[in-house]
XYZ file of C-alpha atoms in Angstrom:
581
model
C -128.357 291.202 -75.198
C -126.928 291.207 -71.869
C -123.535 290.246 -71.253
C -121.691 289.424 -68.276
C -118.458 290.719 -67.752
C -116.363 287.634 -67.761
C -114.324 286.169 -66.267
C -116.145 287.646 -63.084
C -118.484 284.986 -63.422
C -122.057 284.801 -62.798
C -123.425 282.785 -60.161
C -127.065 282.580 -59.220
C -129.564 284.759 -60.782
C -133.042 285.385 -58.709
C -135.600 286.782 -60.834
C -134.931 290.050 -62.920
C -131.175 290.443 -61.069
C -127.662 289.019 -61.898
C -125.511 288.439 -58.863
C -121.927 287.883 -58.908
C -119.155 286.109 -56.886
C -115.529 286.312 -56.894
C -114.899 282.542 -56.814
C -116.270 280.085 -59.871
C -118.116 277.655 -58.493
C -121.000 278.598 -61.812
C -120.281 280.123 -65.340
C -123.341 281.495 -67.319
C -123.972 283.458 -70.151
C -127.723 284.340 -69.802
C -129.485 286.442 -72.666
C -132.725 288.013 -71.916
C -135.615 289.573 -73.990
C -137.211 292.303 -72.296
C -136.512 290.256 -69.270
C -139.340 288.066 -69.934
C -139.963 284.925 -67.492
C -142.624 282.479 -67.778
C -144.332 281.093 -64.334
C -143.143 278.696 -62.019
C -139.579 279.944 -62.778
C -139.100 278.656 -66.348
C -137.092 281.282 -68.568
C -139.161 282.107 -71.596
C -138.673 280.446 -75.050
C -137.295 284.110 -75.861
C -134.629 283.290 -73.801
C -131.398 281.425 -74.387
C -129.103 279.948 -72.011
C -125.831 280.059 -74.380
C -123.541 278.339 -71.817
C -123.912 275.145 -69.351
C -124.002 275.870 -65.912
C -121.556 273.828 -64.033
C -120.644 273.394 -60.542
C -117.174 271.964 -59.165
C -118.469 269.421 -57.011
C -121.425 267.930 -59.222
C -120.857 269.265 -62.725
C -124.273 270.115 -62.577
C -125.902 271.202 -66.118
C -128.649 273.221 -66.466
C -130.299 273.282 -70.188
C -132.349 275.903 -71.222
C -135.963 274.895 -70.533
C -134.554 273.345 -66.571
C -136.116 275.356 -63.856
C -134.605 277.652 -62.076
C -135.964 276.169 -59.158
C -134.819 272.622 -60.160
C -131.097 274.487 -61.031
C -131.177 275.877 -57.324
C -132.320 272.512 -55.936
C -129.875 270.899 -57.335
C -127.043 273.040 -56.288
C -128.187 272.766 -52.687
C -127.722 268.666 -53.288
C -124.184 270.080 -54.321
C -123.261 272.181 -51.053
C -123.543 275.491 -53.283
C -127.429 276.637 -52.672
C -125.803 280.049 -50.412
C -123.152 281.756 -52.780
C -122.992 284.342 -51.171
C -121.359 282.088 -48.723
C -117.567 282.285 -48.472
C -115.828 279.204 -50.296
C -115.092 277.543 -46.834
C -118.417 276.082 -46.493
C -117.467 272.967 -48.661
C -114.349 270.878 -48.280
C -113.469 270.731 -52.015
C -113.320 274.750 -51.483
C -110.510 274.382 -48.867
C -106.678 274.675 -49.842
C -106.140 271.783 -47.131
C -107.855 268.626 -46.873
C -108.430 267.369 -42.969
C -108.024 263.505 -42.417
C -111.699 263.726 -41.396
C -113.266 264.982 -44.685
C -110.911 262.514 -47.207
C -113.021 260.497 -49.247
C -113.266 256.463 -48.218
C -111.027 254.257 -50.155
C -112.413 252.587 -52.999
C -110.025 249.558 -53.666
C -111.013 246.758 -55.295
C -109.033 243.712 -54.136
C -111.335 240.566 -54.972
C -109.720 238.044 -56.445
C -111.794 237.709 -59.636
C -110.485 241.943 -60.006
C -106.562 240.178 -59.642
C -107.228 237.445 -61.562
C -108.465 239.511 -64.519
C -105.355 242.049 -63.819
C -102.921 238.974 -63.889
C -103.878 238.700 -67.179
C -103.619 241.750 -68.574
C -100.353 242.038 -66.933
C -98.815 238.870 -68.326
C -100.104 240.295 -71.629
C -97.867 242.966 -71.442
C -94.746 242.429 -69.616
C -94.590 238.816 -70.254
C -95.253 235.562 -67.744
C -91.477 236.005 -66.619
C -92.948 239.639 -65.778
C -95.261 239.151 -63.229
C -94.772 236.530 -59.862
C -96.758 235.531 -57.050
C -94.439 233.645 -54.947
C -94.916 233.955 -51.245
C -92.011 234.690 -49.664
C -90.759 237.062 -52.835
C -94.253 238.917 -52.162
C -93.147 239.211 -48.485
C -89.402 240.755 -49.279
C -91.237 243.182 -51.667
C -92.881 244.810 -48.514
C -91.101 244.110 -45.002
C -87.478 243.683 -44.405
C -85.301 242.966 -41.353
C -84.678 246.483 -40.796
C -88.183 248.187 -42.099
C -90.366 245.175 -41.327
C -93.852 245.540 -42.103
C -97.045 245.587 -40.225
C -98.868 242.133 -39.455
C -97.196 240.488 -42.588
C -98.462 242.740 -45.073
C -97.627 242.330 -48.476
C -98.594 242.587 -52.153
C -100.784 240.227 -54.057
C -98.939 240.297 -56.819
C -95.430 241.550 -58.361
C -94.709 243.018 -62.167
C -91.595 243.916 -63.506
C -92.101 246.440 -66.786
C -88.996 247.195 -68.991
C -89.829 250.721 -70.046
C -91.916 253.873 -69.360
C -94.346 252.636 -71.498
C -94.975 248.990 -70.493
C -94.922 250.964 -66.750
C -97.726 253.585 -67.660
C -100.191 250.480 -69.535
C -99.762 248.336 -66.225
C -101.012 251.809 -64.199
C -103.487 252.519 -65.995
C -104.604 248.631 -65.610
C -104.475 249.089 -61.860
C -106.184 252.813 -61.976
C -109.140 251.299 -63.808
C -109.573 248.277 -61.421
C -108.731 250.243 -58.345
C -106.132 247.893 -57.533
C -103.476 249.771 -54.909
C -99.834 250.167 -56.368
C -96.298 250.312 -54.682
C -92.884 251.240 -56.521
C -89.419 248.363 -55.511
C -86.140 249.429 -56.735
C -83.274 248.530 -54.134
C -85.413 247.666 -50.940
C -83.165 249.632 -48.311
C -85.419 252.191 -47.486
C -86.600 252.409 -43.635
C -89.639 253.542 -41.750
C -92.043 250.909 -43.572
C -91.945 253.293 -46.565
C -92.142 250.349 -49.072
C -94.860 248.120 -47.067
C -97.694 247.133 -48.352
C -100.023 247.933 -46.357
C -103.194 248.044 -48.544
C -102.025 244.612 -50.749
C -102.945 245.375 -54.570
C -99.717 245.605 -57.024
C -95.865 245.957 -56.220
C -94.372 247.550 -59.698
C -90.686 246.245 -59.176
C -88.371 248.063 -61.687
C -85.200 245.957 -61.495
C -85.699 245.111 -65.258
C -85.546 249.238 -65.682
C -81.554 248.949 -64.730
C -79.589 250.890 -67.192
C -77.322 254.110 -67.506
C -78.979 255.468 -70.591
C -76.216 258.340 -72.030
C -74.104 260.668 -70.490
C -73.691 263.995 -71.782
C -69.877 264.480 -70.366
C -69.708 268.053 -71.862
C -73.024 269.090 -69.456
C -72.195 267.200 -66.660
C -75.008 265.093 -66.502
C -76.227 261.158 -66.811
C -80.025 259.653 -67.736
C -80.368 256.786 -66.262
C -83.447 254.191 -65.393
C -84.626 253.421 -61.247
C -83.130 250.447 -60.658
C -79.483 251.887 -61.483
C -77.532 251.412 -58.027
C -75.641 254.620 -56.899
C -72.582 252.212 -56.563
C -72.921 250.716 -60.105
C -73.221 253.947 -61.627
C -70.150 255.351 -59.649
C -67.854 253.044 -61.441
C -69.376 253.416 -64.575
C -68.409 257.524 -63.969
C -65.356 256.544 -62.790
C -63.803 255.920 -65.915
C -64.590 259.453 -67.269
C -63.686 260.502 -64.046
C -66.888 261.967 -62.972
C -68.664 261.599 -59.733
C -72.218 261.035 -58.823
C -71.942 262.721 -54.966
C -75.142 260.925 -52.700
C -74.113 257.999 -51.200
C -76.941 256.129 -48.989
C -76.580 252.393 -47.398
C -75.026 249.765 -50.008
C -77.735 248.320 -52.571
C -79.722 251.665 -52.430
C -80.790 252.710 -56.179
C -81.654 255.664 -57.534
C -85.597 255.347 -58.105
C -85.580 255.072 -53.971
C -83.113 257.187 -53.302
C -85.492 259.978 -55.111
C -88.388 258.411 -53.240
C -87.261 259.221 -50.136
C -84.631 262.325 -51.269
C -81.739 260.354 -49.250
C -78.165 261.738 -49.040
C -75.643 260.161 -47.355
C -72.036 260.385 -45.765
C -71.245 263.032 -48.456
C -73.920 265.452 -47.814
C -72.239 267.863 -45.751
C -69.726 268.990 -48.895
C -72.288 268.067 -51.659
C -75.974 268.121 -50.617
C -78.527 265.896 -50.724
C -80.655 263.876 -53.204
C -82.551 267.120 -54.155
C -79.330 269.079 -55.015
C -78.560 266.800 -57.779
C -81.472 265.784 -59.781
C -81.994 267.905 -63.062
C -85.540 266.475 -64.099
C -87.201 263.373 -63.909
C -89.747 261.100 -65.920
C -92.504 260.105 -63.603
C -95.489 257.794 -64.505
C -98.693 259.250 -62.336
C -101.407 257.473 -60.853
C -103.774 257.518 -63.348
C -100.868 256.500 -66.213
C -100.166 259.666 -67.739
C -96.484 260.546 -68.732
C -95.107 264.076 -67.862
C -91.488 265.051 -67.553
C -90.949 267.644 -65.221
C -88.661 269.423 -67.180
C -85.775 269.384 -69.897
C -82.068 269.333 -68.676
C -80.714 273.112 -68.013
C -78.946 273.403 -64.564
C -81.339 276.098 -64.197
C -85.218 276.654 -64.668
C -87.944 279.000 -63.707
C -90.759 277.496 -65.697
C -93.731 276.777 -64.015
C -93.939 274.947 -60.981
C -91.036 273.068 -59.719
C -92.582 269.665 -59.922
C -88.713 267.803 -59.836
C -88.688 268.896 -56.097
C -92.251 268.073 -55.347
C -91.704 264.432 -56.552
C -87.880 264.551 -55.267
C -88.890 262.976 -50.902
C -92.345 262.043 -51.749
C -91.908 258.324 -51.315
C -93.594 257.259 -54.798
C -97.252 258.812 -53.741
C -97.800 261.596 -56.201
C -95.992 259.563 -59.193
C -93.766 256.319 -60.389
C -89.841 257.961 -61.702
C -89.402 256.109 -64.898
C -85.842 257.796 -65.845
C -83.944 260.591 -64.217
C -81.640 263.057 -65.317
C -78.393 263.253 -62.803
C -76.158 266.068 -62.590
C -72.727 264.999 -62.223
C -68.990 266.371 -61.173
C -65.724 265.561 -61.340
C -64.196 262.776 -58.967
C -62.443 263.903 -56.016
C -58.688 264.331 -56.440
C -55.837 263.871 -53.960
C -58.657 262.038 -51.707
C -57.313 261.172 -47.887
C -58.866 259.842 -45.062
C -58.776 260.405 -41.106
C -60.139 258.263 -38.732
C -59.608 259.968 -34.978
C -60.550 258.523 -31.901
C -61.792 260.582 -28.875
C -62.717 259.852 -24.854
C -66.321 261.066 -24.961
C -69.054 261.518 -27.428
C -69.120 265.120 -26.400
C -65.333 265.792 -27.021
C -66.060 264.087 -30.575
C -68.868 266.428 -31.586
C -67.223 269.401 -30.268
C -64.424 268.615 -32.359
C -67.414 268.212 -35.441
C -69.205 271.961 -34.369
C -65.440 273.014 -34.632
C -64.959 272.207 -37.998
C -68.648 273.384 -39.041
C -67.789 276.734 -37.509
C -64.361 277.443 -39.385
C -66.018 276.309 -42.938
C -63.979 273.659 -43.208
C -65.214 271.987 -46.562
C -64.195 268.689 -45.619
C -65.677 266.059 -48.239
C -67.192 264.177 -44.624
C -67.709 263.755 -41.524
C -69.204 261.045 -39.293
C -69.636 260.220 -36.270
C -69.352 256.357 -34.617
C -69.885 255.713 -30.880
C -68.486 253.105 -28.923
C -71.044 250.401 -28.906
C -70.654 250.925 -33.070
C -67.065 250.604 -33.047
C -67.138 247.831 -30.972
C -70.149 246.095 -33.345
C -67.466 247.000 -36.389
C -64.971 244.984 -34.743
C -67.496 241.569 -33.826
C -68.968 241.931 -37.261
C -65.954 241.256 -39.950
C -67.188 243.009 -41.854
C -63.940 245.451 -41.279
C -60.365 244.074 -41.819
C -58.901 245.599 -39.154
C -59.441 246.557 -35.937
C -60.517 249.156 -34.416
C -60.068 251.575 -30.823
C -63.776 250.940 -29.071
C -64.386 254.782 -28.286
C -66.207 257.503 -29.679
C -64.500 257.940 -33.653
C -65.137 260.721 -36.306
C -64.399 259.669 -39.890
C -63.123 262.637 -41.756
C -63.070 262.221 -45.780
C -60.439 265.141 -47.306
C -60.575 265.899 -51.241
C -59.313 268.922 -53.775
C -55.517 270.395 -54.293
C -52.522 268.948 -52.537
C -52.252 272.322 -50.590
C -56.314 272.156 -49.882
C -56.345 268.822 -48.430
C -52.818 269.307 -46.347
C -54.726 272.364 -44.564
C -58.047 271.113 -43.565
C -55.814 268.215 -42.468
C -54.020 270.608 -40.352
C -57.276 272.226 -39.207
C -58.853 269.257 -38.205
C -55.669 268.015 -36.550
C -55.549 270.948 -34.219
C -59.212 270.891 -33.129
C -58.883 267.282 -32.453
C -56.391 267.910 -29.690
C -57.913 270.754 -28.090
C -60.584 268.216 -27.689
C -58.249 265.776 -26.022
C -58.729 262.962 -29.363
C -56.641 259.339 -28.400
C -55.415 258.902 -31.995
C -55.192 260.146 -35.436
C -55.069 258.269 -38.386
C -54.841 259.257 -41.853
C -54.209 257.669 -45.297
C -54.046 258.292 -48.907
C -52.968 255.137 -50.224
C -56.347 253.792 -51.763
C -56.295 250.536 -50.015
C -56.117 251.398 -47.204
C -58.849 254.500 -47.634
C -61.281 251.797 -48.473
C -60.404 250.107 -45.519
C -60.736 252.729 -42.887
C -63.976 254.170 -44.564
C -65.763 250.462 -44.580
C -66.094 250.597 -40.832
C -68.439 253.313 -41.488
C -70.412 252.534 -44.209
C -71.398 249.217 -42.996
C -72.230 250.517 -39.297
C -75.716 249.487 -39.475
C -75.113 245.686 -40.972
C -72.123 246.045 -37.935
C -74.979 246.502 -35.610
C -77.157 244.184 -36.759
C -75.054 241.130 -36.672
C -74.778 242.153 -32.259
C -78.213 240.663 -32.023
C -78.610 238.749 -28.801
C -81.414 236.551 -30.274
C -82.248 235.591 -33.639
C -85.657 237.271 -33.181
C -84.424 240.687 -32.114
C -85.418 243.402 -33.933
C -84.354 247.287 -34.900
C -85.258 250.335 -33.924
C -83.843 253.714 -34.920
C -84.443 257.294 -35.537
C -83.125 259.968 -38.351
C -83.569 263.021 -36.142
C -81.469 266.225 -37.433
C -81.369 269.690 -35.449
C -79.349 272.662 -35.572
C -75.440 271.950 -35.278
C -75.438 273.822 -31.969
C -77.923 271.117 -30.506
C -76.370 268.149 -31.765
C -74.250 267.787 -28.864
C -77.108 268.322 -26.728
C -79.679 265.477 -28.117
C -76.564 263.026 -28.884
C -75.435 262.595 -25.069
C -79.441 262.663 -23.546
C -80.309 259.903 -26.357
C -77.138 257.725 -24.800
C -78.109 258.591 -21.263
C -81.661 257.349 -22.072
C -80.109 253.947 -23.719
C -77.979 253.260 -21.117
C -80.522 253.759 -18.280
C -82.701 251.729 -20.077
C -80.371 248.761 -20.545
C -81.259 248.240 -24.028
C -78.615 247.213 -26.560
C -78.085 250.734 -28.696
C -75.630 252.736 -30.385
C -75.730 256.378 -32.020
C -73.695 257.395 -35.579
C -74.560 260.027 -37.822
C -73.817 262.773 -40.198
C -72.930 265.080 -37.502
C -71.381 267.625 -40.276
C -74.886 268.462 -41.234
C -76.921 268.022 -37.519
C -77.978 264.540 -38.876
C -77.924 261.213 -36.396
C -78.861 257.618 -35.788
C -80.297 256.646 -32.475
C -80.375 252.614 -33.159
C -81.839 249.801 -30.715
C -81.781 246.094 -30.814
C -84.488 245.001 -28.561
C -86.946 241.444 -28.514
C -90.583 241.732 -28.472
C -90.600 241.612 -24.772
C -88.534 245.128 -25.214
C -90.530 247.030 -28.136
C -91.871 248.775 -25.776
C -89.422 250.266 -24.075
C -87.403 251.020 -26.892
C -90.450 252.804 -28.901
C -90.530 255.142 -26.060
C -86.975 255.872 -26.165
C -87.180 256.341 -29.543
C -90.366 258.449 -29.253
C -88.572 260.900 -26.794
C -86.116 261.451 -28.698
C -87.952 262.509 -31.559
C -89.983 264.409 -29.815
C -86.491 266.077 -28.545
C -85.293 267.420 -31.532
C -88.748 268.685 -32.677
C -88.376 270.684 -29.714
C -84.647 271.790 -30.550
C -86.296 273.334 -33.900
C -84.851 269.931 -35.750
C -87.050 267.438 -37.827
C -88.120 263.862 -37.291
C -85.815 262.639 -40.706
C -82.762 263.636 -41.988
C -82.749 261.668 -45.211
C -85.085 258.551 -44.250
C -88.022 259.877 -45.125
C -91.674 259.817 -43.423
C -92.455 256.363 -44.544
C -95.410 254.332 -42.123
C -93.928 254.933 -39.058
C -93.144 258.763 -38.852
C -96.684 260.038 -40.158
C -98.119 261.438 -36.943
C -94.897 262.681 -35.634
C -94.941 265.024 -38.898
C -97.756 266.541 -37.080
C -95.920 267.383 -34.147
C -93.131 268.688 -36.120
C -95.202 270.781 -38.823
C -98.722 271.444 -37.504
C -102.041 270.083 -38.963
C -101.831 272.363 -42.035
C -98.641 271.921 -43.510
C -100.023 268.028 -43.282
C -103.425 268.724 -44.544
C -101.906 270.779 -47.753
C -100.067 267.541 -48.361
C -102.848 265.419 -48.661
C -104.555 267.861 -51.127
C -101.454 267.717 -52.881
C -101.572 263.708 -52.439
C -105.718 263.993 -53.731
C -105.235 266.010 -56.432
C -102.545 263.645 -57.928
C -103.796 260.556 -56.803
C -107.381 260.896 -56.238
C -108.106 257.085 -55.935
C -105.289 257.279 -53.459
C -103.293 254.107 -55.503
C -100.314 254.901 -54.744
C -98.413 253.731 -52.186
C -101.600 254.696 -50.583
C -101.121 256.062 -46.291
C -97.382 256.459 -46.605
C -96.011 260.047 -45.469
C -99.570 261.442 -44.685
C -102.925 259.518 -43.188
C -105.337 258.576 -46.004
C -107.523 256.895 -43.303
C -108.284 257.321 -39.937
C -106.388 255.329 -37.185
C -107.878 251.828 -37.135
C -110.277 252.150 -40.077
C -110.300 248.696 -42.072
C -107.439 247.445 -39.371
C -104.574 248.957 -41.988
C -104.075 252.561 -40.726
């Protein structure tokens, strides 16, 4: 009998010869006596075929009394008839997948398809569980400051109260082809929670609860729908510290989604930095943790990170294990005021380029400052000119230095003012005018209709300076209503514009160049935002068609229905197919 030698498999065999191929498109064991064939390319009775022959693309089997002939005709149905053909000649032998060769959706949204899901739903998280109410269907999808596109929303809206209940109600939707997109706190940007393709919005805020903390390994499980505010307090009183801190409301089954950080990223990190392993639901309803809860790992691939930015695509995070440190001590803050945008982020690059580990630093133009003061949101008031907000934590002696440090850079740069506190009060007085900057801004609206536009661009330290004063020569020219703030401690910033529909225009291209500016200064399109709808093509520009393609293999071999949150962060369809993409 003769044997291949596996697992160099065998792959097409042409009369009284065995040829081989280094890639496994076909595996066959073939046993011959005396290399006997019958005519018209049968193998003799003598002749076994002991395993199936199977292709990739078809799973093509081929029994024992099939022709060979009918085996090769078939494989040529299946892109395979030349193997002796290098693997590129199909696309499911490609480690990318172009937009062009992605499969067609295959959604079902009739109504008789929801109706039946309704009911299944209902059966499973309850009738409290599941709502259709118009306008809650709308603020499931498009908000003031992500609205989205033509009014799209869900059809329908289900609240599950565990892991389980959330993988039956996916594997509902993956059998009826009915499109899926994760809620927790809504704050996101960029369209990433529209819904674009209707189908099902899984909201988790029943899945709200800090489930134990392991004090003596630093480290919390919790469910999606815990805010990072809530569960700040509830560390507070073992006097541990949960470091990202995005906009107010944000929770932590979003803030994975789109691997956010906040004003504390320069000391801490980001998002990424501080999730130990995660519980994620995928499309088809399976349940896989990503791994158990050492600080450290090498096993396998690191799928925490791959699920960690990738805006609830590849998989829905159930529960996630936190890593946690102790709260800041001897915490002060410094609010200085400076004559010029530039003279504020040289004072920034300064404090970047002596390692000054200051606990933050942001940055607040004028137009902001002044928006802080019209809002009330603030309870004092404030100089209207360029501001850094400098957060200080550790020893006594630590803090006093960097206070020191920051002092003297702040006059070389010509600052107007420092101010600086301790007293607790008054901390979360000065700090408010900078975490609600962006509500600030919003309330300057000069009609009730007006609507925002922003970027999340981040380049290299050294360039900050640079893109920060074009972006405000480019508003100002333009006579648009805008403002810039950012995380300038980490080359993170906020171009934001208030414009009518008359002006969307205008202010897209603004936007657009400046994108497009720090993509050119060897920065990226989003800081901490993520991709979303809106930033898809510009990841393009920034990373080249096949960093994008690999994601979308990475998206099809996940998701290969394509149900979740289906054309956010990569292009499932092509631009202006079914009048969604």
């Amino acid at each position: 009998m003769f044997k291949p030698r596996f697992p160099r498999p065998l792959v097409l065999f042409r009369k009284h010869q065995l040829r081989y191929h280094p890639w496994p498109i076909l595996r066959v064991a073939f046993a011959t006596a005396g290399n006997n064939h019958g005519t018209n390319g049968r193998v003799d009775a003598s002749s076994r075929l002991v395993n199936a022959v199977a292709s990739t693309a078809g799973k093509l089997a081929v029994s024992t009394d099939m022709p060979i002939a009918t085996c090769v005709q078939a494989g040529k149905r299946n892109k395979i008839q030349n193997f002796s053909q290098p693997r590129e000649e199909s696309c499911r032998m490609h480690s990318t997948l172009p937009l062009g060769k992605t499969p067609a959706l295959q959604h079902d949204l009739s109504p008789q398809n929801l109706q039946h899901a309704r009911a299944e739903f209902v059966a499973i998280v309850g009738d409290d569980g599941v709502d259709d109410t118009k306008g809650n269907l709308l603020a499931h999808s498009s908000t003031e400051w992500s609205p989205a596109p033509d009014g799209a929303c869900p059809a329908l809206i289900v609240c599950p109260r565990s892991t389980e209940e959330v993988s039956q109600l996916v594997k509902i939707c993956h059998r009826r082809r009915l499109p899926m997109t994760g809620f927790c706190g809504g704050t996101s940007l960029d369209g990433a929670l529209a819904a674009t393709h209707g189908g099902i919005c899984i909201d988790f805020k029943r899945m709200n609860r800090v489930q134990v903390l392991h004090k003596s390994d630093m480290d919390v499980v919790v469910q999606p729908a815990v805010g990072w505010e809530h569960l700040n307090d509830f560390l507070a009183k073992e006097n541990l510290f949960f470091p990202p801190d995005p906009g107010p409301g944000a929770q932590i089954g979003g803030m994975v989604a789109t691997g956010c950080s906040g004003t504390n990223a320069y000391r801490y990190g980001t998002m990424k930095d501080w999730v130990v392993s995660m519980t994620v639901v995928l499309a088809d309803g399976t349940i896989i943790k990503t791994r158990n809860r050492p600080r450290k790992s090498s096993a396998g691939y690191d799928l925490t990170r791959l699920f960690v930015g990738s805006g609830g695509t590849l998989g829905l995070v159930t529960e996630a294990v936190l890593k946690v440190t102790a709260k800041p001590e001897n915490v002060q803050v410094a609010v200085v005021a400076f004559p010029s945008t530039q003279k504020a982020v040289d004072t920034a690059v300064g404090v970047v380029g002596k390692g000054l580990q200051v606990a933050a630093m942001e940055l607040l133009d004028a137009l902001t400052m002044k928006a802080v003061n019209e809002s009330g949101y603030s309870t004092r008031e404030w100089k209207e000119t360029p501001t850094l907000f400098f957060k200080f934590s550790g020893t006594p002696r630590t803090v006093q230095e960097q206070i020191d440090h920051v002092k003297t850079l702040a006059r070389e740069n010509s600052s107007l003012s420092f101010e600086s506190s301790k007293d607790p009060e008054q901390i979360s007085a000065l700090w408010s005018a900078r975490k609600t900057a962006l509500w600030s801004l919003l309330a300057m609206k000069r009609n009730p209709d007006d609507t925002f536009t922003g970027t999340d661009v981040a380049v290299p330290i050294s360039r900050l300076g640079d893109i920060i004063e074009e972006t405000r020569a480019k508003i100002e020219v333009s006579g648009l209503l805008g403002s810039t703030l950012g995380h300038v401690g980490d080359g993170n910033f906020h171009a934001s514009i208030l414009h009518s529909a008359s002006e969307h225009r205008a202010a897209s291209q603004i936007i657009d160049q400046i994108r497009t500016r720090g993509i050119e200064m060897e920065g990226t399109v989003t800081g901490e935002h993520g991709i979303g709808l809106t930033l898809r093509d510009t990841l393009v520009m920034e990373l080249g068609e096949g960093a994008v393609d690999a994601m979308r293999a990475i998206k099809m071999a996940l998701d290969p229905l394509c149900l979740l949150n289906c054309g956010k962060i990569v292009r499932m369809e092509p631009v202006g197919q079914n009048g969604k993409e």
